Amino acid sequence: MTQKKYNIPVEATLEIIGGKWKCVILCHLTHGKKRTSDLKRLMPAITQKMLTQQLRELEEHGIVNRICYNQVPPKVEYELSEYGWSLKSILDSLCAWGETHIIKEYGDKFAVLEENILNKREEKVYSEPVH
């Protein structure tokens, strides 16, 4: 087998987490373990086939762990592996850039973002000054 060659390191990153869905899946997993049905509910536009394929590829690369529980009915959960957690700063940067871009293009980010755990409106907490 010949050794793969990359022009720049970002190609290796995109080979593993590139595409429309992998980063979205990973962002959801930064908030804890998820069952396939949880991820499907959080990403209604993804097909079941694509979700399964993306999770398998992330598992093959050691980015996510697939946890099977020995019970009836069978229960499977996915979580970020230790190696997967090393992507957290990249995912945070992608989210921050995306938020800036949305605000630049649309003004109000909540006008175009779906409501889900990743897009909660932050409530401002105001307190009286202490005298």
Coordinates of C-alpha atoms in Angstrom, one line a residue:
M1 CA 0.0 0.0 0.0
T2 CA 1.4 3.4 -0.9
Q3 CA 1.6 6.1 1.7
K4 CA -0.9 8.9 1.4
K5 CA 0.4 12.4 0.6
Y6 CA -1.2 15.7 1.6
N7 CA -0.4 19.1 0.3
I8 CA -1.2 20.8 3.6
P9 CA -2.3 19.4 7.0
V10 CA -5.8 20.8 6.8
E11 CA -6.5 18.2 4.1
A12 CA -6.0 15.4 6.7
T13 CA -8.4 17.2 9.0
L14 CA -11.1 17.6 6.4
E15 CA -10.6 14.0 5.3
I16 CA -11.8 13.0 8.8
I17 CA -14.3 15.7 9.8
G18 CA -15.2 17.3 6.4
G19 CA -18.6 17.2 4.8
K20 CA -22.0 18.6 5.8
W21 CA -22.7 16.5 8.9
K22 CA -19.7 15.3 10.8
C23 CA -18.9 18.6 12.6
V24 CA -22.6 19.0 13.4
I25 CA -22.6 15.5 14.9
L26 CA -19.5 16.2 16.9
C27 CA -20.8 19.5 18.2
H28 CA -23.9 17.7 19.6
L29 CA -21.7 15.1 21.2
T30 CA -19.7 17.8 23.0
H31 CA -22.9 18.1 25.1
G32 CA -22.8 14.4 26.2
K33 CA -23.6 10.9 25.0
K34 CA -26.4 10.6 22.4
R35 CA -28.4 7.8 21.0
T36 CA -28.9 7.7 17.3
S37 CA -32.5 8.8 17.8
D38 CA -31.4 11.8 19.8
L39 CA -29.0 12.9 17.0
K40 CA -31.7 12.3 14.4
R41 CA -34.1 14.5 16.4
L42 CA -31.4 17.2 16.8
M43 CA -30.7 17.1 13.0
P44 CA -34.0 16.5 11.3
A45 CA -32.6 17.1 7.8
I46 CA -30.1 14.2 7.9
T47 CA -31.3 10.9 6.6
Q48 CA -31.0 7.8 8.9
K49 CA -28.7 6.2 6.3
M50 CA -26.4 9.2 6.2
L51 CA -26.3 9.5 10.1
T52 CA -25.4 5.9 10.4
Q53 CA -22.7 6.2 7.8
Q54 CA -21.2 9.3 9.3
L55 CA -21.2 7.8 12.8
R56 CA -19.5 4.6 11.5
E57 CA -16.8 6.7 9.7
L58 CA -16.2 8.8 12.9
E59 CA -16.0 5.5 14.9
E60 CA -13.5 4.0 12.4
H61 CA -11.2 7.0 12.8
G62 CA -11.4 6.8 16.6
I63 CA -13.2 10.1 16.9
V64 CA -16.3 8.7 18.6
N65 CA -17.0 5.7 20.8
R66 CA -20.0 3.4 20.2
I67 CA -21.3 2.1 23.4
C68 CA -23.5 -1.0 23.2
Y69 CA -25.6 -1.9 26.3
N70 CA -26.5 -5.6 26.7
Q71 CA -30.2 -5.2 27.2
V72 CA -33.6 -5.8 25.4
P73 CA -34.3 -3.8 23.4
P74 CA -30.7 -3.1 22.4
K75 CA -29.4 0.3 23.4
V76 CA -26.5 2.1 21.6
E77 CA -25.0 5.4 22.5
Y78 CA -22.3 7.5 21.0
E79 CA -19.8 9.8 22.8
L80 CA -16.6 11.6 21.8
S81 CA -13.5 9.6 22.4
E82 CA -10.5 11.1 24.1
Y83 CA -9.1 11.7 20.6
G84 CA -12.4 13.2 19.5
W85 CA -12.3 15.7 22.4
S86 CA -9.1 17.0 20.9
L87 CA -11.3 18.6 18.2
K88 CA -13.2 20.7 20.7
S89 CA -11.3 23.9 20.0
I90 CA -11.7 23.5 16.3
L91 CA -15.5 22.9 16.7
D92 CA -15.7 26.0 19.0
S93 CA -13.9 28.1 16.4
L94 CA -16.2 26.9 13.6
C95 CA -19.3 27.7 15.6
A96 CA -17.9 31.1 16.5
W97 CA -17.1 31.9 12.9
G98 CA -20.5 30.7 11.8
E99 CA -22.3 32.8 14.3
T100 CA -20.3 35.9 13.2
H101 CA -21.1 35.1 9.6
I102 CA -24.8 34.6 10.3
I103 CA -25.0 38.0 12.1
K104 CA -23.1 39.7 9.2
E105 CA -25.5 38.2 6.6
Y106 CA -28.8 38.1 8.4
G107 CA -28.5 40.5 11.4
D108 CA -30.5 38.5 14.0
K109 CA -29.0 35.0 14.3
F110 CA -32.1 33.7 15.9
A111 CA -34.1 34.5 12.8
V112 CA -32.2 31.8 10.9
L113 CA -31.0 29.3 13.6
E114 CA -33.2 26.4 14.6
E115 CA -34.1 26.1 18.2
N116 CA -32.0 23.4 19.9
I117 CA -29.6 22.9 22.7
L118 CA -26.7 24.4 20.8
N119 CA -28.7 27.6 19.9
K120 CA -30.3 28.6 23.2
R121 CA -30.8 32.2 23.8
E122 CA -28.6 33.4 26.6
E123 CA -30.6 35.1 29.3
K124 CA -29.0 38.2 30.7
V125 CA -28.9 38.2 34.4
Y126 CA -29.0 41.6 35.9
S127 CA -28.4 42.1 39.6
E128 CA -28.7 45.1 41.8
P129 CA -25.5 46.8 42.7
V130 CA -24.2 45.9 46.1
H131 CA -23.9 48.9 48.5

